[in-house]
Short mmCIF file of C-alpha atoms in Angstrom, two decimals:
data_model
loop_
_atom_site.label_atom_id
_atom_site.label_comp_id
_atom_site.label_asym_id
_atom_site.label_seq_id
_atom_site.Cartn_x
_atom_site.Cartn_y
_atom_site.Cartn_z
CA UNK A 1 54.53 150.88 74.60
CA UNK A 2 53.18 153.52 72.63
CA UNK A 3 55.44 155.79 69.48
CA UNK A 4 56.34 158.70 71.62
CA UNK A 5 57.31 155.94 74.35
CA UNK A 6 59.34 153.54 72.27
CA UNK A 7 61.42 157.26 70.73
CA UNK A 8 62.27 158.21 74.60
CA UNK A 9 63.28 155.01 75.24
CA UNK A 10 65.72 154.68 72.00
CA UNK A 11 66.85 158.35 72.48
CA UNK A 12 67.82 157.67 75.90
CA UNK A 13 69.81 154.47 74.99
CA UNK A 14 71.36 156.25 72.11
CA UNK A 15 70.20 153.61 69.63
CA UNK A 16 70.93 154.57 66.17
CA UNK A 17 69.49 151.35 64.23
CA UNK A 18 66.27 149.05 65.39
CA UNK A 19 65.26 145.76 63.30
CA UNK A 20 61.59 144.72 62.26
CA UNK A 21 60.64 141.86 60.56
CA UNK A 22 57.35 139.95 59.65
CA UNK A 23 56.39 136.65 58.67
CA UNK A 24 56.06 135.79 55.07
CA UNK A 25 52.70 132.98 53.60
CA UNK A 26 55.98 130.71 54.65
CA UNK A 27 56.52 131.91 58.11
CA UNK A 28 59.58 132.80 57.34
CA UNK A 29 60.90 136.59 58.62
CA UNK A 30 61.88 139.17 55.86
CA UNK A 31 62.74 142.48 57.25
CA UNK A 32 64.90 145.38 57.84
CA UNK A 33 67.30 146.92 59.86
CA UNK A 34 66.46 151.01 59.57
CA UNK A 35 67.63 154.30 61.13
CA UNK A 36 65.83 155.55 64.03
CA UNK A 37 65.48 158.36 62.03
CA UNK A 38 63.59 156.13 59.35
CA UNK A 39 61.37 154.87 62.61
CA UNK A 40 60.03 157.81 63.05
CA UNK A 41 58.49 158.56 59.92
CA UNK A 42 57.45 154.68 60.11
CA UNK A 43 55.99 155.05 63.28
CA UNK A 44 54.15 158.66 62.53
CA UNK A 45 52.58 157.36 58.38
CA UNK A 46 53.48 153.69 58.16
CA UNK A 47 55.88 152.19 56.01
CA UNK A 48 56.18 150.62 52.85
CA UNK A 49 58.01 147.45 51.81
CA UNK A 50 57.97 145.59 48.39
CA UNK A 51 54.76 143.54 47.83
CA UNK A 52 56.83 140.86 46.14
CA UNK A 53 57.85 139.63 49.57
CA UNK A 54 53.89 137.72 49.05
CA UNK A 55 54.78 136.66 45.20
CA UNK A 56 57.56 134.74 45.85
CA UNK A 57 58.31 131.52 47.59
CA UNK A 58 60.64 130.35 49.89
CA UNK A 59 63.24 130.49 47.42
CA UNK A 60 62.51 133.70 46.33
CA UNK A 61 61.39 132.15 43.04
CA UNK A 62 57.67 134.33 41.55
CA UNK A 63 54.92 132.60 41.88
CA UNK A 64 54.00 129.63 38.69
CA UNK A 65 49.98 129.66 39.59
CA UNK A 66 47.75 132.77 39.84
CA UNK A 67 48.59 134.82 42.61
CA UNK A 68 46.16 137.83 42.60
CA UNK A 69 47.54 140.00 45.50
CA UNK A 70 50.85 140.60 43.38
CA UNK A 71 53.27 140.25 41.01
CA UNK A 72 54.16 141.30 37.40
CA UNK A 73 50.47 142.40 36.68
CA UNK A 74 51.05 144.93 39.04
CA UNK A 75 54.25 145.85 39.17
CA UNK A 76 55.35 144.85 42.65
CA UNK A 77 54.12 148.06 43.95
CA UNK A 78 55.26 148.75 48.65
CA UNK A 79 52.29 147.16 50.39
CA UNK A 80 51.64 149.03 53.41
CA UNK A 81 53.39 147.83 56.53
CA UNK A 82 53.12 149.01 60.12
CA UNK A 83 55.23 148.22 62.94
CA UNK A 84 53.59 146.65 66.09
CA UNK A 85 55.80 148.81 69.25
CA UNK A 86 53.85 146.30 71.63
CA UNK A 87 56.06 143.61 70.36
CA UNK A 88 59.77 145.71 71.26
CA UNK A 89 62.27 143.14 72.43
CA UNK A 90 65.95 143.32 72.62
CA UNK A 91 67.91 140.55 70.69
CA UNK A 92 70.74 139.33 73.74
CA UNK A 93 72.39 137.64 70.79
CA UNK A 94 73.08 140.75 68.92
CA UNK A 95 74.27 143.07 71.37
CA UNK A 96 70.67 143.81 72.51
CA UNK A 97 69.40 145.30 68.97
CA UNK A 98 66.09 146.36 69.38
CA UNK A 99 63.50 144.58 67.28
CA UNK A 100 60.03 145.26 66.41
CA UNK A 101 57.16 143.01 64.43
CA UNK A 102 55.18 144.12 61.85
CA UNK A 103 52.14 142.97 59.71
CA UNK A 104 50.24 144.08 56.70
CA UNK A 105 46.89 145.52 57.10
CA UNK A 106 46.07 145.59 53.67
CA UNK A 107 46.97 142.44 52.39
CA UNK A 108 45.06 139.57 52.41
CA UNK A 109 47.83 137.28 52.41
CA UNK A 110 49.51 138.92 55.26
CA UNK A 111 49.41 135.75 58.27
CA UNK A 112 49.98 137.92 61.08
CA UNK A 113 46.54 139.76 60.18
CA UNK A 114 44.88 136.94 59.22
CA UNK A 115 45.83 135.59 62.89
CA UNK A 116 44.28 139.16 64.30
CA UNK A 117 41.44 138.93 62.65
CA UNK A 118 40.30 135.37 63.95
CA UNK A 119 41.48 136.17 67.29
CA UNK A 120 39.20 139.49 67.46
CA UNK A 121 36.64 137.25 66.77
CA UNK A 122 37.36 135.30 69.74
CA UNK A 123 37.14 138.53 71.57
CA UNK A 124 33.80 139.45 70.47
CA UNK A 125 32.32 135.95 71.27
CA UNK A 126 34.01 136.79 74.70
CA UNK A 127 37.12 134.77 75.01
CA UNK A 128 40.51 135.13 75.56
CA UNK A 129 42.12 132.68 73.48
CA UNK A 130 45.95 131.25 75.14
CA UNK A 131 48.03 129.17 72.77
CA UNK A 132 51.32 127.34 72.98
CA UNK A 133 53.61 126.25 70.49
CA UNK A 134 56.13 123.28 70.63
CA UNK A 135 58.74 122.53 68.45
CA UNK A 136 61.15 119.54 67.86
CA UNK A 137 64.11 120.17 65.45
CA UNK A 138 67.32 118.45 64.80
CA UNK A 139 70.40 120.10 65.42
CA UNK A 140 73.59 119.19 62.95
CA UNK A 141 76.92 120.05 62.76
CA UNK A 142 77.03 121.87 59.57
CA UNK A 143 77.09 125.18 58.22
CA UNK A 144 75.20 126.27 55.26
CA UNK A 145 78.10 126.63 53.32
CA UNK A 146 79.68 122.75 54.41
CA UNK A 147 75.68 121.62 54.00
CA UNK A 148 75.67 123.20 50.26
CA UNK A 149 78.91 121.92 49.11
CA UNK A 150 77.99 118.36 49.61
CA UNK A 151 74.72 119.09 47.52
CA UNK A 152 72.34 118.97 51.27
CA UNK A 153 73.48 115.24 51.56
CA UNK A 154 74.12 113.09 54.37
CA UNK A 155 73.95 116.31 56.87
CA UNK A 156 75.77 115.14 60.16
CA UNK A 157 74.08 115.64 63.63
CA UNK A 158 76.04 117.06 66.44
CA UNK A 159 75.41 113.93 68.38
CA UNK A 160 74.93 110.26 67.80
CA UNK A 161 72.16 107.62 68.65
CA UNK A 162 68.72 107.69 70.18
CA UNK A 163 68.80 109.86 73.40
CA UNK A 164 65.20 110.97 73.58
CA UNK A 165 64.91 112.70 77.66
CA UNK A 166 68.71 112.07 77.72
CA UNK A 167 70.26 114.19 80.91
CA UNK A 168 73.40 113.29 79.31
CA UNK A 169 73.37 114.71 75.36
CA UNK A 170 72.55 118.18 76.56
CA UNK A 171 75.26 118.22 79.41
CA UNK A 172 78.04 117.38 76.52
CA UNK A 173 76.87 120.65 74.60
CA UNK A 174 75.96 122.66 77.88
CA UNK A 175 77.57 126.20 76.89
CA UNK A 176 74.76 125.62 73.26
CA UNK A 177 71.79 124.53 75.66
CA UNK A 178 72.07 127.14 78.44
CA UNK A 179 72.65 129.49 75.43
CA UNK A 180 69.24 128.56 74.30
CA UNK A 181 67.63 128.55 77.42
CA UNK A 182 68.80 131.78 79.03
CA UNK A 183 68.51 134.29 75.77
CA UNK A 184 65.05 132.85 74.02
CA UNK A 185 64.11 133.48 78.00
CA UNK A 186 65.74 137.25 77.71
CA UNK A 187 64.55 137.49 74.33
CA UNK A 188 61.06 137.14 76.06
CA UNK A 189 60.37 133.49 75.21
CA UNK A 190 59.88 131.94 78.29
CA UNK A 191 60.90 127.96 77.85
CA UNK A 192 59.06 125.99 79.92
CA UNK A 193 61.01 122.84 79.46
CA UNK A 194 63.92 122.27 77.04
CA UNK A 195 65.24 118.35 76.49
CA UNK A 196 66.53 115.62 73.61
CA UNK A 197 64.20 113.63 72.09
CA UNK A 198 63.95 110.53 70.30
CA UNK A 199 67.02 110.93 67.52
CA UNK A 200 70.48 112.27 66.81
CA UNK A 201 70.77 115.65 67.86
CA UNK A 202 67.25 116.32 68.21
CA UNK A 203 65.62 119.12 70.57
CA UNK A 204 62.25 119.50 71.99
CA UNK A 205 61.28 122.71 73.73
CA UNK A 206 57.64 123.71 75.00
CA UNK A 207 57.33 127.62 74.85
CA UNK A 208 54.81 129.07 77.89
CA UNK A 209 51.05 129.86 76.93
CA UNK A 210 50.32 133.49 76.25
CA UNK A 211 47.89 135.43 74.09
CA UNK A 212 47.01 134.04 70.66
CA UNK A 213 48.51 136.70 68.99
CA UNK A 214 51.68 136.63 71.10
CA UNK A 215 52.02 133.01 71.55
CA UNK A 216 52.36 133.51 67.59
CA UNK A 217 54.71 135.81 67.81
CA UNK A 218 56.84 134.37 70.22
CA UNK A 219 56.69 130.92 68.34
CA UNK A 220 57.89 132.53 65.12
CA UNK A 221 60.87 134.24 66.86
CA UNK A 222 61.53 131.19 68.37
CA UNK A 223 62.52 128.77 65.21
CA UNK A 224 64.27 132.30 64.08
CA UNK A 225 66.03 132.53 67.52
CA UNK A 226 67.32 129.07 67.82
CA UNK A 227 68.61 129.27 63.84
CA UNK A 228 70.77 132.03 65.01
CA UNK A 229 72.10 131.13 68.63
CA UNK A 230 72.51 127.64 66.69
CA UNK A 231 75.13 129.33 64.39
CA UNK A 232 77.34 130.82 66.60
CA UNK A 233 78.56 127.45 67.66
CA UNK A 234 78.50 125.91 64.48
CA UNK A 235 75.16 124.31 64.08
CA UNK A 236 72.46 123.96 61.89
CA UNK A 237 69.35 124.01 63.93
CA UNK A 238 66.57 122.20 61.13
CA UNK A 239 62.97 122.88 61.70
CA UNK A 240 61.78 120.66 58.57
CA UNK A 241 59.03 117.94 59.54
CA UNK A 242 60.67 114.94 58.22
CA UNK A 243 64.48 115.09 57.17
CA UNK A 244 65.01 111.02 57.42
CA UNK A 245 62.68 108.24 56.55
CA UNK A 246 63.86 106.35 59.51
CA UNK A 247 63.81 108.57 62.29
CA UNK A 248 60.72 110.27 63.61
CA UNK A 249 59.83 114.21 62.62
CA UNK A 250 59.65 117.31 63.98
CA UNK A 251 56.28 117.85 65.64
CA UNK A 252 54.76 121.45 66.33
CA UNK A 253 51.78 120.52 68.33
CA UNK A 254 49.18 123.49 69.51
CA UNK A 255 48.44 123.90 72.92
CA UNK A 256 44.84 126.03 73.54
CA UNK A 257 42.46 127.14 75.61
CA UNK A 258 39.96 129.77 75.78
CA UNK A 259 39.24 131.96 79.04
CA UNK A 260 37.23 134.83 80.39
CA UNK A 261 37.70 138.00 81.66
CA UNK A 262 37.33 136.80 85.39
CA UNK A 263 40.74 134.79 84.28
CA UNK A 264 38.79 131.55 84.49
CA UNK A 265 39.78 128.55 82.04
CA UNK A 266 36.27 127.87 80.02
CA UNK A 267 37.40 124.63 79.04
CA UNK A 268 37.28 123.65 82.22
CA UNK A 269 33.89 122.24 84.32
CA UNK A 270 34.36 120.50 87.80
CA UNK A 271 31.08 119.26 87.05
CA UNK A 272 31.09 117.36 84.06
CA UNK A 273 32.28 114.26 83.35
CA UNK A 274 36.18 114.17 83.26
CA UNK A 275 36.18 117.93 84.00
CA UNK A 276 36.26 119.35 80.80
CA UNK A 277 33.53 121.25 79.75
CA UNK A 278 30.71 121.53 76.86
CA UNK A 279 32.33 124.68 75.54
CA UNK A 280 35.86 122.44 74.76
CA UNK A 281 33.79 119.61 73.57
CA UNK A 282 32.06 121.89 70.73
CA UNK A 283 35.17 123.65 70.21
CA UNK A 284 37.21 120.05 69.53
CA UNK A 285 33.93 119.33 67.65
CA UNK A 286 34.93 122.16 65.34
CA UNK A 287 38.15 120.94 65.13
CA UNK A 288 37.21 117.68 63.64
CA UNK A 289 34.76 118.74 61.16
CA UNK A 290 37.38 121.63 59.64
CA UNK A 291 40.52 119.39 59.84
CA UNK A 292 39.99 117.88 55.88
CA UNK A 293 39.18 121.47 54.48
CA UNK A 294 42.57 123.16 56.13
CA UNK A 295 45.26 120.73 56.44
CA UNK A 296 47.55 123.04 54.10
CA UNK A 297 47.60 125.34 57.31
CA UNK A 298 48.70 122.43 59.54
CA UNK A 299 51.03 120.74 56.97
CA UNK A 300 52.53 123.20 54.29
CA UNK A 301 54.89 121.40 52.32
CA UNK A 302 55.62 118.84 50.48
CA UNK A 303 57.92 116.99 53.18
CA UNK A 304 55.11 117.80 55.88
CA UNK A 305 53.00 114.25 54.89
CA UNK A 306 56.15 112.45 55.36
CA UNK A 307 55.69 113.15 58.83
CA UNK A 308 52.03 111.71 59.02
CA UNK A 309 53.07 108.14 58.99
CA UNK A 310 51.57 105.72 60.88
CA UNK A 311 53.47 104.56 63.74
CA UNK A 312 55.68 107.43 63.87
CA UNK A 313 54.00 109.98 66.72
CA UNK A 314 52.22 111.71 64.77
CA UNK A 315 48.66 111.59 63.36
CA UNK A 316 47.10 110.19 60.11
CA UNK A 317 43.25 110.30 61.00
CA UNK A 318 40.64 112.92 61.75
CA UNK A 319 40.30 111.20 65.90
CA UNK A 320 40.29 112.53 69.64
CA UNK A 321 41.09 111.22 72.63
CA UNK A 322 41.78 111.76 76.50
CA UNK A 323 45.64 112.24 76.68
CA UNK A 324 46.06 109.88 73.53
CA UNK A 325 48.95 110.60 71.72
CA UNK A 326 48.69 108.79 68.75
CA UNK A 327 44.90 110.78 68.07
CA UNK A 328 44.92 114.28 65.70
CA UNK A 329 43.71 115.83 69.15
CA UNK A 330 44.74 115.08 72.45
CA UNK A 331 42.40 116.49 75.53
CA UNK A 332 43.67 117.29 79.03
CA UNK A 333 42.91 117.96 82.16
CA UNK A 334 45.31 117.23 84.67
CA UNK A 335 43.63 120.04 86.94
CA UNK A 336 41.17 122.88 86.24
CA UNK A 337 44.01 125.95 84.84
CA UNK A 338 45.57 123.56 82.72
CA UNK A 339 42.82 122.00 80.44
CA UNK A 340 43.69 122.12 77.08
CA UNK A 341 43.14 120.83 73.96
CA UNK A 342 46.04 119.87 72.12
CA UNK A 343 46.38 119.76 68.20
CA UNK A 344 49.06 117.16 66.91
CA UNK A 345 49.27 118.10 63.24
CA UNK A 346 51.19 120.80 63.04
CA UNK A 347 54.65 120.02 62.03
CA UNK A 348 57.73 122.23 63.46
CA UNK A 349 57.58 123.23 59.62
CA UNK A 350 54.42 125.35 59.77
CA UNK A 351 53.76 128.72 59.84
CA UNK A 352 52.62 129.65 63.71
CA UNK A 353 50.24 132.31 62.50
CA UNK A 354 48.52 130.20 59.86
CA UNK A 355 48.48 126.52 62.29
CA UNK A 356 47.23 128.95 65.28
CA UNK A 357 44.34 131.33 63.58
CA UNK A 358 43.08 127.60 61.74
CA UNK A 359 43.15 125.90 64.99
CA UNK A 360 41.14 128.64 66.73
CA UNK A 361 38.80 129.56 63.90
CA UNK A 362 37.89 125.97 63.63
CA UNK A 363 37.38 125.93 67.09
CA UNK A 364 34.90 128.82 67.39
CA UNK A 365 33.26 127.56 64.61
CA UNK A 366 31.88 125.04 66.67
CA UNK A 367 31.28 126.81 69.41
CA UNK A 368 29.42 129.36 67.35
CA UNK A 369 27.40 126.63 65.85
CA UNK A 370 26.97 124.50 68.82
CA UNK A 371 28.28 121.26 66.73
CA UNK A 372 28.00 118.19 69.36
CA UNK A 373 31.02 116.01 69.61
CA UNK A 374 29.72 112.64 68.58
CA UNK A 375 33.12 111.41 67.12
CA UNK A 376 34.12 108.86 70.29
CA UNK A 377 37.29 109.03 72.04
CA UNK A 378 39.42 107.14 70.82
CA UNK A 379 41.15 104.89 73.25
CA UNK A 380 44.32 102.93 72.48
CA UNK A 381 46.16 103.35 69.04
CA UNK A 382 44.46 104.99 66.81
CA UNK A 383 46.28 103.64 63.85
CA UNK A 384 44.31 100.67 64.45
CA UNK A 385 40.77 102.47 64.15
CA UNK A 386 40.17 102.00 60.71
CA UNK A 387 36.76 103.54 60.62
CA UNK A 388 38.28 107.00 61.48
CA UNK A 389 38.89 109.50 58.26
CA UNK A 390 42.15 109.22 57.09
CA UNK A 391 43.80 112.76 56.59
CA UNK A 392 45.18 113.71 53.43
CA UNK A 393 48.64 112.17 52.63
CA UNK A 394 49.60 114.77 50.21
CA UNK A 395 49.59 118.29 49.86
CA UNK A 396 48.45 118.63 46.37
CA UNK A 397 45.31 116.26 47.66
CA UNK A 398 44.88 119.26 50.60
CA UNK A 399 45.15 121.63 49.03
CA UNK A 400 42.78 120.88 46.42
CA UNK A 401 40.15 120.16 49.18
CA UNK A 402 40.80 123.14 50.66
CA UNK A 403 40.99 124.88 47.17
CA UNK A 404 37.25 124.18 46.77
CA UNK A 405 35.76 124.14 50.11
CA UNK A 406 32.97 126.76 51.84
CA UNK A 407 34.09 126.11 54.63
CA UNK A 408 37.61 126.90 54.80
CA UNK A 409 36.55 130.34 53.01
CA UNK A 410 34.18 130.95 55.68
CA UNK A 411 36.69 130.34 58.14
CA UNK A 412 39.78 132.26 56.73
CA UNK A 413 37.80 135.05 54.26
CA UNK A 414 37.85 134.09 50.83
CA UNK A 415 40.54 136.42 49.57
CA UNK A 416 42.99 134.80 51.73
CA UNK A 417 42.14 130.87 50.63
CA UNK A 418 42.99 131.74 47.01
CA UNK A 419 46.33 133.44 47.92
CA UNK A 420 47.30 130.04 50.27
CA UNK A 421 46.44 127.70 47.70
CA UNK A 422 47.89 128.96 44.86
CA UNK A 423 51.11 129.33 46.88
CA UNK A 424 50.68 125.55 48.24
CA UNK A 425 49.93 124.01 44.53
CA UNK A 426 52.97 126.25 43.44
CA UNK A 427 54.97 124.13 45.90
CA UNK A 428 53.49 120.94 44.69
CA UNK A 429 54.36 121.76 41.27
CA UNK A 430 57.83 122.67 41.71
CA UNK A 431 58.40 118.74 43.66
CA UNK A 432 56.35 117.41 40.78
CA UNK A 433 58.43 119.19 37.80
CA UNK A 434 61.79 118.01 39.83
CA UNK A 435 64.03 114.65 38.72
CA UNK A 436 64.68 113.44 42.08
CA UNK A 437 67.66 110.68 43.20
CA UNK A 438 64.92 107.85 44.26
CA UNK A 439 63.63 108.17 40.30
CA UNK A 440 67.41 108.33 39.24
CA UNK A 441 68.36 105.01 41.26
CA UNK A 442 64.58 103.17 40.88
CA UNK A 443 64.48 103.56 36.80
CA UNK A 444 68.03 104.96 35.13
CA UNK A 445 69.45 101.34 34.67
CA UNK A 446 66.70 98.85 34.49
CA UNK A 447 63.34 100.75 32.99
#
């Protein structure tokens, strides 16, 4: 929809107020609700918003390492920002608010452009790049207010036991899950499949493959969307990777594949071996080799390696295999339109921008350099391959690796590396400056 189109339409709905938002180094969404009026002039020069939205954290505590792009060195100056009208959706959970996404095409930290910018080069090689998201979060019944005043302790889940594909669990909260279902779908997230898994209260939902660039989008909106249908019925929808040592986490595996313009999937080849095709093998190939230099873009946080535990569904080495579900990347090809390669790192905590443009840029990569797959598939559990590469089990170790690698400034642009590690060993910092309650019970009595 273009400016002029996107006024008409407001004008003739008699919409005084429209929301946009954007995705923070985080992926979480800061924005605005503004006057229509204030959309014009948005829409006609760009808008500004306060730079310090990319020198803070998730706390809105300024940055402790050397963040370049901003902060008190520069007085937290409006960074330009400009509204995306191809992204217009009405919110069904707010009375069908308008809402628009926006990125920064100035700032190097921005996600969103970082995301355009790999994908472009997808487009230029050719491609059309399709990802999916899916997410697994647990759902409690809490409100951030009950959840603060018992210090974030003990949170209860809305249901008990281990129902993982229960028919049951979601029938008992049926007015929440159809809530889910039918506005993400009006809300233009289409759900392919919504269910319980494995856990109290936990949710699985597989979002339909689109564009890169919207698959991001939609992805984003979607741990935003369930936060707030959650809350109208007294939940607190949790996308963090690992909120209990004894239950499993939250995954956010990648779905991709790369197509041309004749709407053919590349990564597929009736006549090769398994049907997937050279071009997916190179691409997985790229995969591998760029996994130890970017896992901060995969797993974010601090809580993200407590996911990547052996035995626990998720991955701990740099492997591949043919539907394999215990390897770092899972192939398929259960016919020619749905070959795919699926990444298993990503947690449901990371940022869809940052997990998708390091998944594809990785990818290309070895497309671009025609690197041969020679890892072998790994067949069985791959927990019990020890002569795979372990990934990194912390992020301070990632992040340092990524910190000082050529290749992960090759893939992501140089400017942008230095912003995303600084933020990542500002996390690591903050856990490792923090008296926590396992020190207080291990060593307050008997050191």
């Amino acid at each position: 929809m273009t400016a002029q189109a996107l006024l008409l339409w407001l004008e003739q709905r008699g919409e005084q107020k429209i929301k946009f938002a954007f995705a923070d180094i985080d992926g979480i969404l800061r924005g605005k609700i503004i006057s229509t009026e204030k959309l014009k002039d948005a829409l006609q020069h760009d808008t500004g918003f306060c730079d310090v939205v990319f020198g803070w954290d998730s706390q809105d505590a300024l940055y402790s390492t050397d963040i370049k792009v901003t902060g008190w060195h520069t007085g937290f100056p409006d960074a330009l920002c400009r509204l995306d009208t191809s992204t217009l959706r009405e919110i069904p959970w707010q009375d069908n608010m308008p809402l628009l996404l926006a990125d920064f095409p100035t700032v190097a930290a921005c996600p969103r452009n970082l995301l355009k910018q790999v994908a472009k080069q997808a487009t230029d090689m050719g491609f059309t790049a399709r990802f999916a998201q899916e997410f697994e979060w647990f759902n409690f019944a809490e409100t951030p207010q009950s959840l603060a005043d018992k210090n974030h302790q003990q949170p209860k889940p809305v249901t008990p036991g281990m129902f993982g594909y229960s028919v049951l669990r979601p029938s008992q909260l049926i007015d929440y899950n159809n809530a889910l279902f039918d506005e993400l779908t009006a809300f233009n997230i289409l759900i392919e499949g919504l269910h319980t898994e494995t856990g109290p209260g936990v949710y699985e939902a597989a979002i339909a493959h689109d564009e890169v660039l919207a698959a991001a989008d939609k992805a984003v909106l979607f741990k935003a969307g369930v936060k707030e249908i959650a809350s109208r019925f007294g939940i607190m929808a949790s996308f963090m990777a690992k909120w209990n040592q004894q239950l499993p986490g939250c995954s956010g595996h990648l779905h991709q594949s790369l197509w041309n313009a004749a709407g053919d999937n590349l990564f597929a080849d009736a006549e090769k071996e398994r049907g997937i095709s050279q071009l997916l093998e190179h691409y997985v190939a790229g995969q591998l080799m760029s996994l130890p230099h970017i896992m901060p873009m995969y797993a974010p946080t601090i809580n993200s390696y407590k996911r990547l535990v052996e035995g626990a569904w998720a991955p701990t080495t740099v492997s591949w295999g043919y539907d394999n579900r215990t390897a770092a990347i899972r192939v398929l090809h259960p016919y020619a339109k749905a070959t795919r390669v699926e990444t298993r790192i990503p947690g449901s905590d990371s940022n869809p921008y940052l997990a998708m443009a390091a998944a594809l840029a990785s990818g290309l990569y070895g497309i671009k350099h025609q690197i041969p797959l020679r890892l072998a598939a790994t067949t069985g559990n791959a927990y019990a391959q020890e002569s795979n590469l372990p990934l990194h089990s912390n992020l301070a170790d990632a992040t340092y690796a990524m910190q000082q690698s050529a290749l992960a400034n090759e893939l992501l642009g140089e400017a942008f590396v230095q912003h995303f590690t600084a933020t990542r060993l500002h996390e690591w910092k903050q856990y490792s400056d923090t008296v926590t309650d396992w020190e207080l019970r291990r060593y307050f009595e008997i050191i």
